[in-house]
């Protein structure tokens, strides 16, 4: 009735207090083969990006990672999860143009904000990678960035395109810098695999993972022992009564 319990040793666990959203541009311009890999060979932009981001995800053990891809429209490939293997698989399945040929940077930020609305952690970080200017968003990137700042989301932008290109294929570095600055983030630029890898390492150094300690003490109920003892005593009492009755012949 008192529900006695045996207490085990107290267990402490570290839990990540950071949610990290990765937004990757997969518009038609990401098909250009003008980025240099570690061996000095020109490779497709998205190929280099996927290789670097995949390694970045693999090193985020304990974080909750989300993945958004965007072209003409933005889509959530993976909601926030600690299952890093799944995020890597979803990234590996992305192909140039599967979200349309244009670039919707503002919509990607807006979709990220919606994902962060259910987040209960203090550190909310978005890394947005693009090689062009916004050409198809329903929401302007600047307005989206200001709303993100209100939700406590820091956005780091990574430009990988050609700043000297013409038209929509020119990466708009001033715009990326502006929207990052509105959230307390920074702009980065890379034109090869080594530079892109260094950028993601620097972003991690700027925003180290915050952890919170969660402790609990296992409890094992032992009330059944007292209950079993009481039942046994009752059965023994009945047996003793029955034997005594037989000896008296009653």
Short mmCIF file of C-alpha atoms in Angstrom, two decimals:
data_model
loop_
_atom_site.label_atom_id
_atom_site.label_comp_id
_atom_site.label_asym_id
_atom_site.label_seq_id
_atom_site.Cartn_x
_atom_site.Cartn_y
_atom_site.Cartn_z
CA UNK A 1 0.00 0.00 0.00
CA UNK A 2 2.91 2.37 0.69
CA UNK A 3 4.39 1.48 -2.75
CA UNK A 4 7.98 0.98 -1.54
CA UNK A 5 10.73 1.42 -4.17
CA UNK A 6 14.42 0.63 -4.51
CA UNK A 7 16.43 3.59 -5.82
CA UNK A 8 19.28 2.97 -8.26
CA UNK A 9 22.38 5.05 -8.91
CA UNK A 10 21.66 8.51 -10.32
CA UNK A 11 22.34 8.67 -14.07
CA UNK A 12 23.35 11.90 -15.84
CA UNK A 13 23.07 12.41 -19.58
CA UNK A 14 24.06 15.31 -21.84
CA UNK A 15 21.42 16.43 -24.29
CA UNK A 16 21.99 18.88 -27.15
CA UNK A 17 20.28 22.24 -26.79
CA UNK A 18 20.74 23.17 -30.45
CA UNK A 19 18.59 22.71 -33.53
CA UNK A 20 20.40 23.10 -36.85
CA UNK A 21 18.65 23.57 -40.19
CA UNK A 22 20.59 23.11 -43.43
CA UNK A 23 19.12 24.76 -46.54
CA UNK A 24 20.72 23.72 -49.84
CA UNK A 25 20.16 25.33 -53.22
CA UNK A 26 19.46 22.71 -55.93
CA UNK A 27 18.38 25.11 -58.69
CA UNK A 28 19.49 24.59 -62.29
CA UNK A 29 22.62 26.71 -61.87
CA UNK A 30 24.00 24.21 -59.33
CA UNK A 31 24.72 21.95 -62.32
CA UNK A 32 27.69 24.10 -63.36
CA UNK A 33 31.01 22.25 -63.10
CA UNK A 34 33.21 25.08 -61.93
CA UNK A 35 34.12 24.06 -58.37
CA UNK A 36 37.49 22.44 -57.69
CA UNK A 37 37.69 19.30 -55.56
CA UNK A 38 40.54 18.18 -53.29
CA UNK A 39 42.35 16.63 -56.28
CA UNK A 40 42.23 19.81 -58.35
CA UNK A 41 39.50 18.58 -60.71
CA UNK A 42 36.47 20.65 -61.72
CA UNK A 43 33.28 19.10 -60.41
CA UNK A 44 29.60 19.96 -60.37
CA UNK A 45 28.67 22.51 -57.70
CA UNK A 46 26.05 20.30 -56.08
CA UNK A 47 28.41 17.33 -56.06
CA UNK A 48 30.98 19.29 -54.03
CA UNK A 49 28.30 20.75 -51.75
CA UNK A 50 26.79 17.33 -51.00
CA UNK A 51 30.21 15.87 -50.15
CA UNK A 52 31.08 18.69 -47.73
CA UNK A 53 27.63 18.91 -46.12
CA UNK A 54 27.52 15.12 -45.72
CA UNK A 55 30.76 15.21 -43.70
CA UNK A 56 29.42 18.14 -41.68
CA UNK A 57 26.29 16.19 -40.79
CA UNK A 58 28.34 13.14 -39.79
CA UNK A 59 30.17 15.24 -37.17
CA UNK A 60 26.99 16.57 -35.57
CA UNK A 61 26.39 13.65 -33.21
CA UNK A 62 23.89 14.72 -30.55
CA UNK A 63 22.42 17.62 -32.55
CA UNK A 64 19.00 17.70 -34.12
CA UNK A 65 19.44 18.33 -37.84
CA UNK A 66 16.89 19.35 -40.44
CA UNK A 67 17.28 19.59 -44.23
CA UNK A 68 15.55 21.94 -46.66
CA UNK A 69 16.20 21.95 -50.41
CA UNK A 70 15.04 24.74 -52.67
CA UNK A 71 14.82 25.67 -56.31
CA UNK A 72 11.71 27.37 -57.67
CA UNK A 73 10.05 26.19 -54.45
CA UNK A 74 11.35 25.09 -51.07
CA UNK A 75 10.74 21.66 -49.56
CA UNK A 76 11.52 19.98 -46.24
CA UNK A 77 13.56 16.91 -47.06
CA UNK A 78 13.96 16.00 -43.40
CA UNK A 79 12.40 17.58 -40.29
CA UNK A 80 14.54 18.01 -37.18
CA UNK A 81 15.89 14.65 -36.10
CA UNK A 82 18.82 13.08 -34.29
CA UNK A 83 18.88 10.31 -36.90
CA UNK A 84 21.83 11.68 -38.87
CA UNK A 85 21.93 8.68 -41.21
CA UNK A 86 18.47 9.53 -42.48
CA UNK A 87 19.42 13.16 -43.13
CA UNK A 88 22.50 12.00 -45.04
CA UNK A 89 20.38 9.63 -47.13
CA UNK A 90 17.89 12.40 -47.96
CA UNK A 91 20.77 14.69 -48.97
CA UNK A 92 22.28 11.98 -51.18
CA UNK A 93 18.96 11.61 -53.04
CA UNK A 94 18.77 15.29 -54.05
CA UNK A 95 19.46 16.16 -57.67
CA UNK A 96 19.85 19.42 -59.56
CA UNK A 97 16.51 20.80 -60.73
CA UNK A 98 14.25 18.46 -58.76
CA UNK A 99 12.74 21.50 -56.98
CA UNK A 100 12.61 23.63 -60.15
CA UNK A 101 15.17 25.73 -62.04
CA UNK A 102 14.78 29.03 -60.18
CA UNK A 103 15.93 30.12 -56.70
CA UNK A 104 13.54 30.70 -53.77
CA UNK A 105 15.80 31.84 -50.95
CA UNK A 106 13.07 33.72 -49.09
CA UNK A 107 10.71 30.74 -49.15
CA UNK A 108 13.48 28.47 -47.84
CA UNK A 109 13.94 30.79 -44.85
CA UNK A 110 10.18 30.96 -44.33
CA UNK A 111 9.93 27.17 -44.33
CA UNK A 112 12.78 27.02 -41.84
CA UNK A 113 10.99 29.47 -39.54
CA UNK A 114 7.93 27.20 -39.58
CA UNK A 115 10.13 24.26 -38.60
CA UNK A 116 11.69 26.23 -35.74
CA UNK A 117 8.28 27.19 -34.33
CA UNK A 118 8.00 23.78 -32.68
CA UNK A 119 11.57 23.93 -31.38
CA UNK A 120 12.04 24.24 -27.61
CA UNK A 121 15.82 24.81 -27.57
CA UNK A 122 17.68 28.08 -27.07
CA UNK A 123 20.19 27.78 -29.91
CA UNK A 124 18.53 27.88 -33.33
CA UNK A 125 20.90 27.94 -36.27
CA UNK A 126 20.31 27.91 -40.02
CA UNK A 127 23.00 27.50 -42.67
CA UNK A 128 21.75 28.57 -46.09
CA UNK A 129 23.81 27.76 -49.18
CA UNK A 130 23.05 29.26 -52.57
CA UNK A 131 24.79 30.03 -55.85
CA UNK A 132 22.34 32.61 -57.21
CA UNK A 133 19.97 35.47 -56.50
CA UNK A 134 16.39 35.07 -55.28
CA UNK A 135 14.13 34.83 -58.33
CA UNK A 136 10.90 33.07 -57.31
CA UNK A 137 10.08 33.54 -53.61
CA UNK A 138 6.63 34.47 -52.38
CA UNK A 139 8.33 36.09 -49.38
CA UNK A 140 11.31 38.39 -49.85
CA UNK A 141 14.54 37.12 -48.26
CA UNK A 142 14.95 40.29 -46.19
CA UNK A 143 11.45 40.08 -44.70
CA UNK A 144 11.99 36.40 -44.02
CA UNK A 145 15.30 37.14 -42.29
CA UNK A 146 13.70 39.78 -40.07
CA UNK A 147 11.01 37.31 -39.00
CA UNK A 148 13.68 34.69 -38.36
CA UNK A 149 15.49 37.14 -36.08
CA UNK A 150 12.29 37.60 -34.07
CA UNK A 151 12.19 33.84 -33.51
CA UNK A 152 15.80 33.82 -32.37
CA UNK A 153 17.10 32.07 -35.50
CA UNK A 154 20.67 32.89 -36.54
CA UNK A 155 21.29 32.50 -40.27
CA UNK A 156 24.74 32.00 -41.78
CA UNK A 157 24.77 32.27 -45.57
CA UNK A 158 27.24 30.49 -47.85
CA UNK A 159 27.73 31.66 -51.44
CA UNK A 160 29.24 29.18 -53.89
CA UNK A 161 28.41 30.71 -57.27
CA UNK A 162 30.17 33.16 -59.53
CA UNK A 163 29.95 36.79 -58.30
CA UNK A 164 30.95 37.96 -61.79
CA UNK A 165 28.35 35.97 -63.71
CA UNK A 166 25.49 37.65 -65.54
CA UNK A 167 21.78 37.61 -64.86
CA UNK A 168 20.21 35.11 -62.50
CA UNK A 169 23.35 32.96 -62.43
CA UNK A 170 25.25 35.62 -60.47
CA UNK A 171 25.43 34.88 -56.76
CA UNK A 172 24.08 37.93 -54.93
CA UNK A 173 26.67 38.22 -52.15
CA UNK A 174 25.48 41.66 -50.92
CA UNK A 175 21.94 40.29 -50.48
CA UNK A 176 23.20 37.16 -48.70
CA UNK A 177 25.32 39.32 -46.42
CA UNK A 178 22.38 41.59 -45.65
CA UNK A 179 19.97 38.83 -44.67
CA UNK A 180 22.63 37.07 -42.58
CA UNK A 181 23.48 40.31 -40.78
CA UNK A 182 19.85 40.90 -39.84
CA UNK A 183 19.90 37.70 -37.78
CA UNK A 184 23.36 38.08 -36.26
CA UNK A 185 24.90 35.68 -38.78
CA UNK A 186 27.73 36.01 -41.29
CA UNK A 187 28.30 35.63 -45.02
CA UNK A 188 30.86 33.13 -46.33
CA UNK A 189 32.03 32.47 -49.87
CA UNK A 190 33.87 29.53 -51.41
CA UNK A 191 34.76 28.42 -54.92
CA UNK A 192 36.36 25.05 -54.13
CA UNK A 193 35.90 22.04 -51.85
CA UNK A 194 38.68 23.01 -49.43
CA UNK A 195 37.25 26.48 -48.94
CA UNK A 196 33.73 25.15 -48.41
CA UNK A 197 34.97 22.63 -45.86
CA UNK A 198 36.80 25.39 -43.97
CA UNK A 199 33.62 27.49 -43.94
CA UNK A 200 31.54 24.80 -42.26
CA UNK A 201 34.31 24.26 -39.70
CA UNK A 202 34.37 28.00 -38.98
CA UNK A 203 30.60 28.12 -38.59
CA UNK A 204 30.81 25.31 -36.03
CA UNK A 205 33.53 27.25 -34.16
CA UNK A 206 31.36 30.39 -34.14
CA UNK A 207 28.35 28.47 -32.83
CA UNK A 208 29.61 25.64 -30.63
CA UNK A 209 27.09 23.05 -29.55
CA UNK A 210 25.28 23.87 -26.32
CA UNK A 211 24.35 20.94 -24.12
CA UNK A 212 22.10 20.58 -21.11
CA UNK A 213 22.50 17.92 -18.44
CA UNK A 214 19.53 15.68 -17.79
CA UNK A 215 19.61 13.40 -14.74
CA UNK A 216 17.30 10.69 -13.53
CA UNK A 217 17.32 7.97 -10.90
CA UNK A 218 15.94 4.56 -11.83
CA UNK A 219 13.27 3.27 -9.46
CA UNK A 220 12.25 -0.35 -9.04
CA UNK A 221 8.94 -1.00 -7.30
CA UNK A 222 9.12 -3.67 -4.58
CA UNK A 223 5.56 -3.48 -3.28
CA UNK A 224 4.90 -6.86 -4.89
CA UNK A 225 7.33 -8.43 -2.36
CA UNK A 226 5.21 -7.27 0.58
CA UNK A 227 2.04 -8.31 -1.27
CA UNK A 228 3.45 -11.79 -1.98
CA UNK A 229 4.58 -12.13 1.65
CA UNK A 230 1.09 -11.19 2.86
CA UNK A 231 -0.54 -13.69 0.49
CA UNK A 232 1.86 -16.41 1.62
CA UNK A 233 1.17 -15.65 5.29
CA UNK A 234 -2.58 -15.81 4.58
CA UNK A 235 -2.29 -19.16 2.83
CA UNK A 236 -0.13 -20.57 5.64
CA UNK A 237 -2.69 -19.36 8.20
CA UNK A 238 -5.50 -21.10 6.32
CA UNK A 239 -3.44 -24.28 6.06
CA UNK A 240 -2.66 -24.18 9.80
CA UNK A 241 -6.35 -23.64 10.58
CA UNK A 242 -7.36 -26.57 8.36
CA UNK A 243 -4.76 -28.92 9.92
CA UNK A 244 -5.80 -27.87 13.43
CA UNK A 245 -9.46 -28.52 12.63
CA UNK A 246 -8.67 -32.03 11.39
CA UNK A 247 -6.73 -32.87 14.56
CA UNK A 248 -9.75 -31.85 16.66
CA UNK A 249 -11.99 -33.92 14.42
CA UNK A 250 -14.07 -30.98 13.39
#
